[in-house]
PDB file of C-alpha atoms in Angstrom:
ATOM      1  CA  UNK R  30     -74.267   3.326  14.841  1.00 91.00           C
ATOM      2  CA  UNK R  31     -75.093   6.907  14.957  1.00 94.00           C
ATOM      3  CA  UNK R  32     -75.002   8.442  11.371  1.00 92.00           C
ATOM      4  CA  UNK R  33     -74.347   9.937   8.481  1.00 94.00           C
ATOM      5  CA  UNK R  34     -74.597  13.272  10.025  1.00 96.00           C
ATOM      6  CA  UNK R  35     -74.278  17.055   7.140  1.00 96.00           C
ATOM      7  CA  UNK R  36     -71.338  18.543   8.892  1.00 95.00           C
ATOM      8  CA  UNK R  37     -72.210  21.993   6.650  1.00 93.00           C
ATOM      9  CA  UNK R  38     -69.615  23.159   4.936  1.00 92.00           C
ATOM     10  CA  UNK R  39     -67.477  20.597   5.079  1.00 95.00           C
ATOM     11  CA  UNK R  40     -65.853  19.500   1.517  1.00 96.00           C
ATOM     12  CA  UNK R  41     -63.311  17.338   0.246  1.00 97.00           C
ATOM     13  CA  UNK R  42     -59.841  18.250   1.141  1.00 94.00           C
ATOM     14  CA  UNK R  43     -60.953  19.687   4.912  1.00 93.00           C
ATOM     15  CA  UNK R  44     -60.472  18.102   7.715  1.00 93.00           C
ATOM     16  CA  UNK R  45     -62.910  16.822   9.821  1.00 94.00           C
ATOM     17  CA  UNK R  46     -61.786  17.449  13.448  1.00 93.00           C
ATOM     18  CA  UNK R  47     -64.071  15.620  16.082  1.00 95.00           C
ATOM     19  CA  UNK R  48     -63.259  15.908  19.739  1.00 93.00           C
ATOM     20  CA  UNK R  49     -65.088  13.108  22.437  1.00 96.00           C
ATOM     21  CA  UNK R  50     -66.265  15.555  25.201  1.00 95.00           C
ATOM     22  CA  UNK R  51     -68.043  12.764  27.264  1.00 97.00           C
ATOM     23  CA  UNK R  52     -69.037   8.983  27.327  1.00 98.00           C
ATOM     24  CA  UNK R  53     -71.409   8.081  29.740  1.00 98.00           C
ATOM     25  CA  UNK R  54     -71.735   3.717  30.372  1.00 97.00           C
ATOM     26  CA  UNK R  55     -75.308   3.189  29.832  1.00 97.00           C
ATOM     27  CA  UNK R  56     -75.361  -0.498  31.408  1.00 98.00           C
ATOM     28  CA  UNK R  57     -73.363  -2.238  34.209  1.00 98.00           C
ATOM     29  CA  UNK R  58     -72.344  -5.020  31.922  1.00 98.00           C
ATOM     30  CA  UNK R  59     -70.352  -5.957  28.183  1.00 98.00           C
ATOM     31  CA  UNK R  60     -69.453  -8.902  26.762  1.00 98.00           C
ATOM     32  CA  UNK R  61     -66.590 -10.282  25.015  1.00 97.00           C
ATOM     33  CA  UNK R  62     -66.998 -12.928  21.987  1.00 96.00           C
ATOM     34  CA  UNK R  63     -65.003 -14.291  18.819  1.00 95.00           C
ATOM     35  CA  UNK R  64     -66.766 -15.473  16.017  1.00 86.00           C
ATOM     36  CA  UNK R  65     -67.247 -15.544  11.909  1.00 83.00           C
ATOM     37  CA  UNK R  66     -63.507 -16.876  12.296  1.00 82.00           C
ATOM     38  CA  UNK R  67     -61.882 -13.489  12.552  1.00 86.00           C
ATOM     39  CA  UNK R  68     -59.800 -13.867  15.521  1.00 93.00           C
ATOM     40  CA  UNK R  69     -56.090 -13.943  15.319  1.00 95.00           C
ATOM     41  CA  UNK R  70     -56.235 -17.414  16.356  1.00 95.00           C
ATOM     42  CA  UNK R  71     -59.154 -18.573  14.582  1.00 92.00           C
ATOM     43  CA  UNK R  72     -57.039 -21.384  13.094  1.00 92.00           C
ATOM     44  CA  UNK R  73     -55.880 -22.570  16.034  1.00 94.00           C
ATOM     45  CA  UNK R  74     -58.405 -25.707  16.792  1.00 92.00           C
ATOM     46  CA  UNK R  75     -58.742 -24.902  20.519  1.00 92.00           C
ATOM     47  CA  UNK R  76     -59.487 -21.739  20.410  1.00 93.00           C
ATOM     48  CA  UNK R  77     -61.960 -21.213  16.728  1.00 90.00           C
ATOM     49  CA  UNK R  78     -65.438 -21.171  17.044  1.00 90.00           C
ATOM     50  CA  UNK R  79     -68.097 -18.589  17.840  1.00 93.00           C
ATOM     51  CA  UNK R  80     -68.011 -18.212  22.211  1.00 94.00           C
ATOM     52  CA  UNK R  81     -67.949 -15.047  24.470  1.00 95.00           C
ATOM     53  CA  UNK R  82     -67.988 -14.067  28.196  1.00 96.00           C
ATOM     54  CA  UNK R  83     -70.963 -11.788  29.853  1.00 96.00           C
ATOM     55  CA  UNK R  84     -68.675  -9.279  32.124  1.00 97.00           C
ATOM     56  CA  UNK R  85     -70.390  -6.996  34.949  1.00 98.00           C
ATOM     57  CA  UNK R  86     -69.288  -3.547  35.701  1.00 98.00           C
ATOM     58  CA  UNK R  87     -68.687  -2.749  39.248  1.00 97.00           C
ATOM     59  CA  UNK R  88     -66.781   0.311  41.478  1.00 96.00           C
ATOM     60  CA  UNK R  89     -63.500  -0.382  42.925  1.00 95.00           C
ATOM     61  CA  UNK R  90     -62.860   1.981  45.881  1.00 94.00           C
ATOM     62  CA  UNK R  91     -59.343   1.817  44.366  1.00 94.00           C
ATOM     63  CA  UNK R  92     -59.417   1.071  40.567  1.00 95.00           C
ATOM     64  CA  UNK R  93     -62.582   2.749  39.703  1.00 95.00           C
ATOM     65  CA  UNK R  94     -64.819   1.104  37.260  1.00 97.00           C
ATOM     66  CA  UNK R  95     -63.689  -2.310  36.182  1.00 98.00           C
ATOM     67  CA  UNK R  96     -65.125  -5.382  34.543  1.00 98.00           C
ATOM     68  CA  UNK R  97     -64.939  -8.472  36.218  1.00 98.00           C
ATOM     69  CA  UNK R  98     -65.202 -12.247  33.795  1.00 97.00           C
ATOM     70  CA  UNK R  99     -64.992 -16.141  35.436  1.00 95.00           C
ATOM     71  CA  UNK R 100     -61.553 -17.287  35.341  1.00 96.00           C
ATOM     72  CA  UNK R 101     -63.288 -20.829  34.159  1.00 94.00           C
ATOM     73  CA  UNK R 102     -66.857 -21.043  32.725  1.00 89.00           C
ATOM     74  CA  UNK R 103     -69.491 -22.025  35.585  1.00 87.00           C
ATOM     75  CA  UNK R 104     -67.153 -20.939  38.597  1.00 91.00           C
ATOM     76  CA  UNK R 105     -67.100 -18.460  41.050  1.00 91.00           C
ATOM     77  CA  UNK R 106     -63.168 -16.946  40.522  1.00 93.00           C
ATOM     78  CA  UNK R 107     -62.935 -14.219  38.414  1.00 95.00           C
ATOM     79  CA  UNK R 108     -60.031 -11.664  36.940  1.00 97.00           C
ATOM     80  CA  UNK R 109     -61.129  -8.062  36.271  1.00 97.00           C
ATOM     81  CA  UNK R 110     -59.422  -5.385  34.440  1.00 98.00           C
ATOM     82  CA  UNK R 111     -60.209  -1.231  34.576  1.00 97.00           C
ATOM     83  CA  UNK R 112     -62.410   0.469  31.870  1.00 98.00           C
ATOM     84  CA  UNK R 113     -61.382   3.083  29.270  1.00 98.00           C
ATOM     85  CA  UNK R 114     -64.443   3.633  27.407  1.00 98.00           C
ATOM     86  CA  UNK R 115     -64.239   4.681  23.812  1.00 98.00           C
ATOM     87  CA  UNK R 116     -65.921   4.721  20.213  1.00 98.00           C
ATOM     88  CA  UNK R 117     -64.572   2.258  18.453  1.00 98.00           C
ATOM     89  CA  UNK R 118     -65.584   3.936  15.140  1.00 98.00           C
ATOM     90  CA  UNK R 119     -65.663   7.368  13.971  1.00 98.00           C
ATOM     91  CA  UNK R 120     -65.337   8.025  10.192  1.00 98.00           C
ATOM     92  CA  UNK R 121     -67.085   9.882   6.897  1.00 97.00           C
ATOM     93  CA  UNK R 122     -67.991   9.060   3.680  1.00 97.00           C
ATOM     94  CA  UNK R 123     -66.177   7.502   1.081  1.00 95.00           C
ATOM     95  CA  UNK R 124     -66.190   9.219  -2.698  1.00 94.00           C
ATOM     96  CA  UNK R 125     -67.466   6.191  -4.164  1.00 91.00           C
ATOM     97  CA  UNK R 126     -70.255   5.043  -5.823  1.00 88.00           C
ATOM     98  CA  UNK R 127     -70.541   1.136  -4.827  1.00 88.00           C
ATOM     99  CA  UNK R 128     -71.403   0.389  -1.506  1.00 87.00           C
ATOM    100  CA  UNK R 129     -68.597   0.306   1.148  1.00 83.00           C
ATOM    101  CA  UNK R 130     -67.929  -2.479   3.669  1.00 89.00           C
ATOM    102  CA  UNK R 131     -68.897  -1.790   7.329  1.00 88.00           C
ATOM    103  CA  UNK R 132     -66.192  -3.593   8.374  1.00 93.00           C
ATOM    104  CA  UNK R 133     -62.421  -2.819   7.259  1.00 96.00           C
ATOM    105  CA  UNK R 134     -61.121   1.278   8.199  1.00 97.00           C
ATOM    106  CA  UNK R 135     -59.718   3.228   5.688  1.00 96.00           C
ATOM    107  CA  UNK R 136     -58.494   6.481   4.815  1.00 95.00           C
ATOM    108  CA  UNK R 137     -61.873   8.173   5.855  1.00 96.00           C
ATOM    109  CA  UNK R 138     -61.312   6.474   9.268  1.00 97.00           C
ATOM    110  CA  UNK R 139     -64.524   3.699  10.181  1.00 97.00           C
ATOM    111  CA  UNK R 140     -63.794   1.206  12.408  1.00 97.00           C
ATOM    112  CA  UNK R 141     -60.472   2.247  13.835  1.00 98.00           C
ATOM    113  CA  UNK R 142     -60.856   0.352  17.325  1.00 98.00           C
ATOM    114  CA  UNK R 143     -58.508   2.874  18.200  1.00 98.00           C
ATOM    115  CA  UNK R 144     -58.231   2.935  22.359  1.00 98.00           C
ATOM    116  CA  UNK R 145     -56.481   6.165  22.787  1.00 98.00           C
ATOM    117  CA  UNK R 146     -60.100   8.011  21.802  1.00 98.00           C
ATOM    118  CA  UNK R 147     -61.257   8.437  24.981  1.00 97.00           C
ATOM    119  CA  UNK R 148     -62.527  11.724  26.370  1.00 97.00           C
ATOM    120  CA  UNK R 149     -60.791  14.398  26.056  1.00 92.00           C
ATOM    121  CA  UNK R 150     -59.303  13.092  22.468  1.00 93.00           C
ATOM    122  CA  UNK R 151     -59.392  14.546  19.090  1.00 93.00           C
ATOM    123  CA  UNK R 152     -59.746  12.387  15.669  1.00 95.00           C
ATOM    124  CA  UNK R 153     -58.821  14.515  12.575  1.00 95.00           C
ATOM    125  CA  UNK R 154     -60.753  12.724   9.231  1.00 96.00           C
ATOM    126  CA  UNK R 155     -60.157  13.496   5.776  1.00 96.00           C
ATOM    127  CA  UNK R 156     -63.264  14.687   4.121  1.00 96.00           C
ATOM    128  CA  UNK R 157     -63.695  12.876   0.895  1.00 96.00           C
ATOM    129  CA  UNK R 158     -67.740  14.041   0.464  1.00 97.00           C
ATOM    130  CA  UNK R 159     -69.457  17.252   0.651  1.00 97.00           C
ATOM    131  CA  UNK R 160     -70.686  17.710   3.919  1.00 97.00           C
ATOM    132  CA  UNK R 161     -68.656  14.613   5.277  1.00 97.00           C
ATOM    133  CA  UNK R 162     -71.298  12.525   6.484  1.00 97.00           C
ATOM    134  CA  UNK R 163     -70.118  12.052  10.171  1.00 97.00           C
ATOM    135  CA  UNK R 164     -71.002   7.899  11.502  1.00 97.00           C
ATOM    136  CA  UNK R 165     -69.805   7.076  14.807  1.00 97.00           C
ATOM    137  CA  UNK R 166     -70.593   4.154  17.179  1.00 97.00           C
ATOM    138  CA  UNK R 167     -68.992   0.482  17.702  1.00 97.00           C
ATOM    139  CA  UNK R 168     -68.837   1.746  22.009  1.00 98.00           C
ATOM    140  CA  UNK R 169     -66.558  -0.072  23.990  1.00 98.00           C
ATOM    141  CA  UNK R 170     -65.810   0.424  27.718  1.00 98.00           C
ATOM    142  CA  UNK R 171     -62.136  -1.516  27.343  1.00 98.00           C
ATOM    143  CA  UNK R 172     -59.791  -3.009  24.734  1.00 98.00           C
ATOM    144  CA  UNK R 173     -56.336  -4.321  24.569  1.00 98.00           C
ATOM    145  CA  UNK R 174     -54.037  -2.857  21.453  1.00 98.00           C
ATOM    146  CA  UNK R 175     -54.507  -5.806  19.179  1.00 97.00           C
ATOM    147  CA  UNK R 176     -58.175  -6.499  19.918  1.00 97.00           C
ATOM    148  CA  UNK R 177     -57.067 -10.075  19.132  1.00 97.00           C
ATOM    149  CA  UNK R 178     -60.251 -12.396  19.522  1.00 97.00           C
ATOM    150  CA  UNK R 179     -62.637  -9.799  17.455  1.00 96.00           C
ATOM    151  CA  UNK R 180     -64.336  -7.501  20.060  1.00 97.00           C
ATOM    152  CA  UNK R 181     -63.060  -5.763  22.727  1.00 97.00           C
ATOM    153  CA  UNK R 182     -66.006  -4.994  25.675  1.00 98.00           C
ATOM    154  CA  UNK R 183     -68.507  -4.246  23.811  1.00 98.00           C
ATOM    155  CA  UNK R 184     -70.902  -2.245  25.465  1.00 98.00           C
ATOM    156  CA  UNK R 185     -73.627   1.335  25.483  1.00 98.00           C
ATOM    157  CA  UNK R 186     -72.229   4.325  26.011  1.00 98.00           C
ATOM    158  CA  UNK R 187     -73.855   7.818  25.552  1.00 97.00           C
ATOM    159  CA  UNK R 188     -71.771   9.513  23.525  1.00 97.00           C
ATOM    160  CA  UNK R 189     -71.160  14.076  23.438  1.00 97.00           C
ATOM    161  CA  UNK R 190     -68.906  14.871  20.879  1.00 96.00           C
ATOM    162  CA  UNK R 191     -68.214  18.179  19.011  1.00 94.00           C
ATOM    163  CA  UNK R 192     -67.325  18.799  15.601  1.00 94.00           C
ATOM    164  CA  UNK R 193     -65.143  21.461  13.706  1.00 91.00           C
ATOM    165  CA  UNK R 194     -64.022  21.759  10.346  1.00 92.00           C
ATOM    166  CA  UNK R 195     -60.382  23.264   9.464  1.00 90.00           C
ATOM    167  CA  UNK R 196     -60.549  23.714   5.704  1.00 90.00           C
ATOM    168  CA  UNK R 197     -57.990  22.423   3.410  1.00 90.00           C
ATOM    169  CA  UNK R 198     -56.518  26.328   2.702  1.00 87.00           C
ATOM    170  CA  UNK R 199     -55.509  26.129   6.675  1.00 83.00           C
ATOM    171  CA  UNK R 200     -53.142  22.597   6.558  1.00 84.00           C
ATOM    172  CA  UNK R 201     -50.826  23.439   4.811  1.00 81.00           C
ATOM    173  CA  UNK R 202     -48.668  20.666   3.932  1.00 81.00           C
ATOM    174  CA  UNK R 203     -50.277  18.771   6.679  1.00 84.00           C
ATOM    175  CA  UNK R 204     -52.696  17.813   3.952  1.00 85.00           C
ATOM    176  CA  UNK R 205     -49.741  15.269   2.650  1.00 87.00           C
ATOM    177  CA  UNK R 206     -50.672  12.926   5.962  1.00 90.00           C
ATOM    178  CA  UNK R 207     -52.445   9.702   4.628  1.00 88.00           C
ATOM    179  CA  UNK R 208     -55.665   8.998   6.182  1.00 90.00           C
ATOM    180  CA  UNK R 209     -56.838   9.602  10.022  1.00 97.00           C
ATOM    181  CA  UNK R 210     -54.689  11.239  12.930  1.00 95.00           C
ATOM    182  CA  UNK R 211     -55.515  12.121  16.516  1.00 94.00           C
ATOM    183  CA  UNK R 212     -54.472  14.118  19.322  1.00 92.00           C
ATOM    184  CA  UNK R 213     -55.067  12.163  23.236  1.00 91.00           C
ATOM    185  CA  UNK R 214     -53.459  13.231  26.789  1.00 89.00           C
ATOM    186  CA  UNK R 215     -50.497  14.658  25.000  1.00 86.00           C
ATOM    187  CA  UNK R 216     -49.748  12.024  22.592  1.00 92.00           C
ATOM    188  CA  UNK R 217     -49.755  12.473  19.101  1.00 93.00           C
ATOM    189  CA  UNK R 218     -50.874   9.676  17.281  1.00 96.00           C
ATOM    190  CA  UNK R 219     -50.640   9.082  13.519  1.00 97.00           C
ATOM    191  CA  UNK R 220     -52.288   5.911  11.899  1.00 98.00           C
ATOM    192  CA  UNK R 221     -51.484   2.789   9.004  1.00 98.00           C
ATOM    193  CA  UNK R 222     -53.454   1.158   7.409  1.00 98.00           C
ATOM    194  CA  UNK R 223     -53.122  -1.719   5.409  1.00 98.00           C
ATOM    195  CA  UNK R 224     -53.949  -5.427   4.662  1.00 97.00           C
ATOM    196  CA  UNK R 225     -50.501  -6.112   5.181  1.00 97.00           C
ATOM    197  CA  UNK R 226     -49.483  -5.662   8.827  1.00 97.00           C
ATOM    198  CA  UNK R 227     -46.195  -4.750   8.000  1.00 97.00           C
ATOM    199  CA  UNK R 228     -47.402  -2.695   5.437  1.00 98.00           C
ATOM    200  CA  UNK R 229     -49.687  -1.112   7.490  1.00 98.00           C
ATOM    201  CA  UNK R 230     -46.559   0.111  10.167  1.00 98.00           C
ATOM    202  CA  UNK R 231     -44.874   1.285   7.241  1.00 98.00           C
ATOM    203  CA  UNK R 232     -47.489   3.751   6.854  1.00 98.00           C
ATOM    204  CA  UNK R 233     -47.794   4.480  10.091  1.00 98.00           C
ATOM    205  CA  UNK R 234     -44.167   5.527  10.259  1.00 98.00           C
ATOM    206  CA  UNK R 235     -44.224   8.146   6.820  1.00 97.00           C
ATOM    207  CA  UNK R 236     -47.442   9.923   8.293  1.00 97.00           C
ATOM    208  CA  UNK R 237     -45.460  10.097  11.308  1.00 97.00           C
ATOM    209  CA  UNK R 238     -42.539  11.317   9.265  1.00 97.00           C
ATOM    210  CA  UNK R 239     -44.572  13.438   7.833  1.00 94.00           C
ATOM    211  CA  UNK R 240     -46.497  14.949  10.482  1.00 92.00           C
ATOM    212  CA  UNK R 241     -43.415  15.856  12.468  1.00 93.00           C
ATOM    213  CA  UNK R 242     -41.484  17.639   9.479  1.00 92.00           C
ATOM    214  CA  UNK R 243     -44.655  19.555   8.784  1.00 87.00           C
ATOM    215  CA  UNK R 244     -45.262  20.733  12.646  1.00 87.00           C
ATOM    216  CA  UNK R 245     -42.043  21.002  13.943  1.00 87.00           C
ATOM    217  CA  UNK R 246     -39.679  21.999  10.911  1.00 86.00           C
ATOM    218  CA  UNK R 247     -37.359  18.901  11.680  1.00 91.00           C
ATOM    219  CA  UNK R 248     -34.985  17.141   9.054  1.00 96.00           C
ATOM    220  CA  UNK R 249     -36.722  14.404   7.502  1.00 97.00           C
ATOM    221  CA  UNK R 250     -33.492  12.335   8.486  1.00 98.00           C
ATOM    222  CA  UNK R 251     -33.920  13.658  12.163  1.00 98.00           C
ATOM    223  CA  UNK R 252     -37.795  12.541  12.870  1.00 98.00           C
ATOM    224  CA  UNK R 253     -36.931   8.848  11.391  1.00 98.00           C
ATOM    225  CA  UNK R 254     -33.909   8.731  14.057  1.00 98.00           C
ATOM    226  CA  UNK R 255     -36.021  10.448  16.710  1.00 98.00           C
ATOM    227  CA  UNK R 256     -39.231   7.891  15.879  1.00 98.00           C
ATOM    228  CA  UNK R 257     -36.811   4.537  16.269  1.00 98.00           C
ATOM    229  CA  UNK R 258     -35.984   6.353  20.145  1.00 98.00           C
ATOM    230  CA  UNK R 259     -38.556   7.678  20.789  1.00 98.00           C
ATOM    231  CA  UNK R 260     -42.067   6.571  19.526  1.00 98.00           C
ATOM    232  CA  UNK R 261     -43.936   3.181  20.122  1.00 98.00           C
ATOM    233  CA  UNK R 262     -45.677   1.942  17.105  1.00 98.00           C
ATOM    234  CA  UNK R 263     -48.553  -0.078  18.534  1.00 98.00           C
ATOM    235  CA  UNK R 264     -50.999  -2.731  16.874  1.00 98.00           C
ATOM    236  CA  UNK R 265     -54.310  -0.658  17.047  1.00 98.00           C
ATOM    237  CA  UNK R 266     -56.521  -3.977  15.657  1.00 98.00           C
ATOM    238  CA  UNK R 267     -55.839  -7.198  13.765  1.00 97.00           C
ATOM    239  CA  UNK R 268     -59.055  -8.443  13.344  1.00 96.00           C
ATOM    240  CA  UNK R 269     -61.065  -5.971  10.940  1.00 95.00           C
ATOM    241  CA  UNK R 270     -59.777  -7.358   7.315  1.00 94.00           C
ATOM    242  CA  UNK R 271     -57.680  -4.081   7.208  1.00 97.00           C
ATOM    243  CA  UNK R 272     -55.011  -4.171   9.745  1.00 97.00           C
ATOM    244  CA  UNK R 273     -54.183  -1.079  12.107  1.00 98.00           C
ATOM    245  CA  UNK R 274     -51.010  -0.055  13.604  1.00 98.00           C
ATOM    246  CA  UNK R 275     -50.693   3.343  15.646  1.00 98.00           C
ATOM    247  CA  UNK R 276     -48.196   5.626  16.768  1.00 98.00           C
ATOM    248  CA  UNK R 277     -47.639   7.607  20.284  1.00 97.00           C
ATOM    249  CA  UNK R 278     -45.335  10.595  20.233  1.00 95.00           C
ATOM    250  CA  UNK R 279     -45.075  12.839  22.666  1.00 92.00           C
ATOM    251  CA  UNK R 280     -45.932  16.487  22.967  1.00 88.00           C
ATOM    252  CA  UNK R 281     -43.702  17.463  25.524  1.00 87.00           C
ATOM    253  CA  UNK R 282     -40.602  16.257  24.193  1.00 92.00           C
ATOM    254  CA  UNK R 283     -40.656  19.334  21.729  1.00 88.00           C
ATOM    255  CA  UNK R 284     -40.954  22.099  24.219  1.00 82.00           C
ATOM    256  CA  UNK R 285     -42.868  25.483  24.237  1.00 76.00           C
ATOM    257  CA  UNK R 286     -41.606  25.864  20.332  1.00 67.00           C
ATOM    258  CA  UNK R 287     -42.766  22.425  19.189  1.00 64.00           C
ATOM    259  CA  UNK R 288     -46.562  23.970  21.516  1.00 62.00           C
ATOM    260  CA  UNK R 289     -46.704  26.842  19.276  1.00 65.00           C
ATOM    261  CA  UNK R 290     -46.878  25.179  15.974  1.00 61.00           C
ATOM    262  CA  UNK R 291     -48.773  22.392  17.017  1.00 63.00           C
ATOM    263  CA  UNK R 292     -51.266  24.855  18.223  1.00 61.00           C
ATOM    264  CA  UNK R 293     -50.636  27.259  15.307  1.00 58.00           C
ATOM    265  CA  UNK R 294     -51.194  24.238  12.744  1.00 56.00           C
ATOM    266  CA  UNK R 295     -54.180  21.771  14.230  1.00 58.00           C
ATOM    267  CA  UNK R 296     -57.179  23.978  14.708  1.00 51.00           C
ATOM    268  CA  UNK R 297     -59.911  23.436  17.266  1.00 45.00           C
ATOM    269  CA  UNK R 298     -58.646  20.927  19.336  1.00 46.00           C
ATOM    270  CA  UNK R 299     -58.600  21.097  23.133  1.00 44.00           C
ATOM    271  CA  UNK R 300     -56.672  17.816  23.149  1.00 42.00           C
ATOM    272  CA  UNK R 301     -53.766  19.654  22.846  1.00 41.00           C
ATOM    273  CA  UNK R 302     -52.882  20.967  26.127  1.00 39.00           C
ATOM    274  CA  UNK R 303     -49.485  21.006  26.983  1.00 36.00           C
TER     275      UNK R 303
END
């Protein structure tokens, strides 16, 4: 963990907008584990207990990067999957006065395990503090949407990032989105959080709601049709006490009009290319 970092200037109501301009592996080599009995399956007797897998990074002339683990412990076969490196937390924060748990995201962002932050991505945080208080670290070079047996490939990375802040005079009624949004390879993507899983795609799907009415001008009637076509709603983690779900909508799909006010409306960003 990297953090907290002043962001000057930054006060409660802003948003914090902080684009990943390059990650940079810092070791050929992650590793996997489950443990504390946090997995999805930690009940399950075959499966519980604390174990992991040591997975080396190699070049494929035709993948690129992937990580390679044994197919069955103490033998020569492996699988291997690509790499999509990314922070797996990114938040500010919170306006409290007891001391917050590392673990669970939240409104102010944290541990979002989020996937879709990988370079080139923008994550928008509500600043709750004066001066924010930037933390960011948890580097992973892959994960699945689910995360499902605790980490994903945990790993170094060497992390550039830049960091604007639009204030709260500038969103509009953008402001009414709950908690943590982002902007990746022409997907929007709003965020739930809850507990509850259910619950926490519930969320997911009025921020969405919300979002698109504010950016686009569409019926509130209109984006809850177009989201059951047209969006995938995606379990971002299961494993961090506070369950994550995700959406991905895409840019394109509102034309040069639905470009203008996105660019009009989310300041800073170069995630937003068309």
């Amino acid at each position: 963990m990297t953090g907290p970092i002043a962001v000057t200037g930054a006060r409660p109501g802003d948003l914090l907008a902080v684009r990943v301009d390059d990650l940079v592996m810092r070791a050929p080599y992650g590793v996997i584990s489950t443990r504390h009995g946090r997995g999805v399956l930690h009940r399950n007797p075959l499966l519980s207990g604390n174990y992991g897998s040591f997975c080396p990074v190699t070049a494929d002339p035709d993948r690129g990067w992937v990580a390679s683990m044994a197919l069955r412990r103490g033998e020569p076969d492996t699988v291997s999957f690509p790499l999509q490196p990314f922070l797996g937390i990114m938040g500010v924060a919170t306006d409290s006065t007891s001391r917050a748990n590392s673990i669970p995201p939240g409104h102010h962002g944290g541990n979002l395990d989020l996937k879709l932050l990988t370079v080139g991505s923008t994550l928008y945080l509500p600043v709750q503090v004066a001066d924010a208080l930037l933390y960011v670290g948890d580097p992973h070079y892959a994960q699945g949407n689910g995360e499902v047996a605790l980490t994903a490939l945990e790993a170094p990375l060497r992390a550039t990032l830049t960091v604007d802040v639009i204030p709260a005079d500038d969103l509009g009624e953008l402001k009414r989105v709950a908690g943590p949004f982002a902007i990746s390879d022409g997907l929007l993507i709003p965020t739930g959080l809850h507990e509850d899983l259910g619950h926490a795609l519930s969320s997911c799907v009025a921020n969405a709601v919300q979002m698109l009415v504010c950016l686009f001008g569409m019926d509130r009637e209109q984006v809850y049709l177009y989201l059951s076509a047209a969006t995938d709603f995606q379990v971002s983690q299961a494993v961090d006490l506070v369950q994550g779900v995700h959406g991905q909508i895409r840019t394109s799909d509102f034309g040069p009009t639905g470009w203008a006010s996105l660019q009009r409306l989310i300041l800073s960003s170069k995630a937003l290319a068309p």
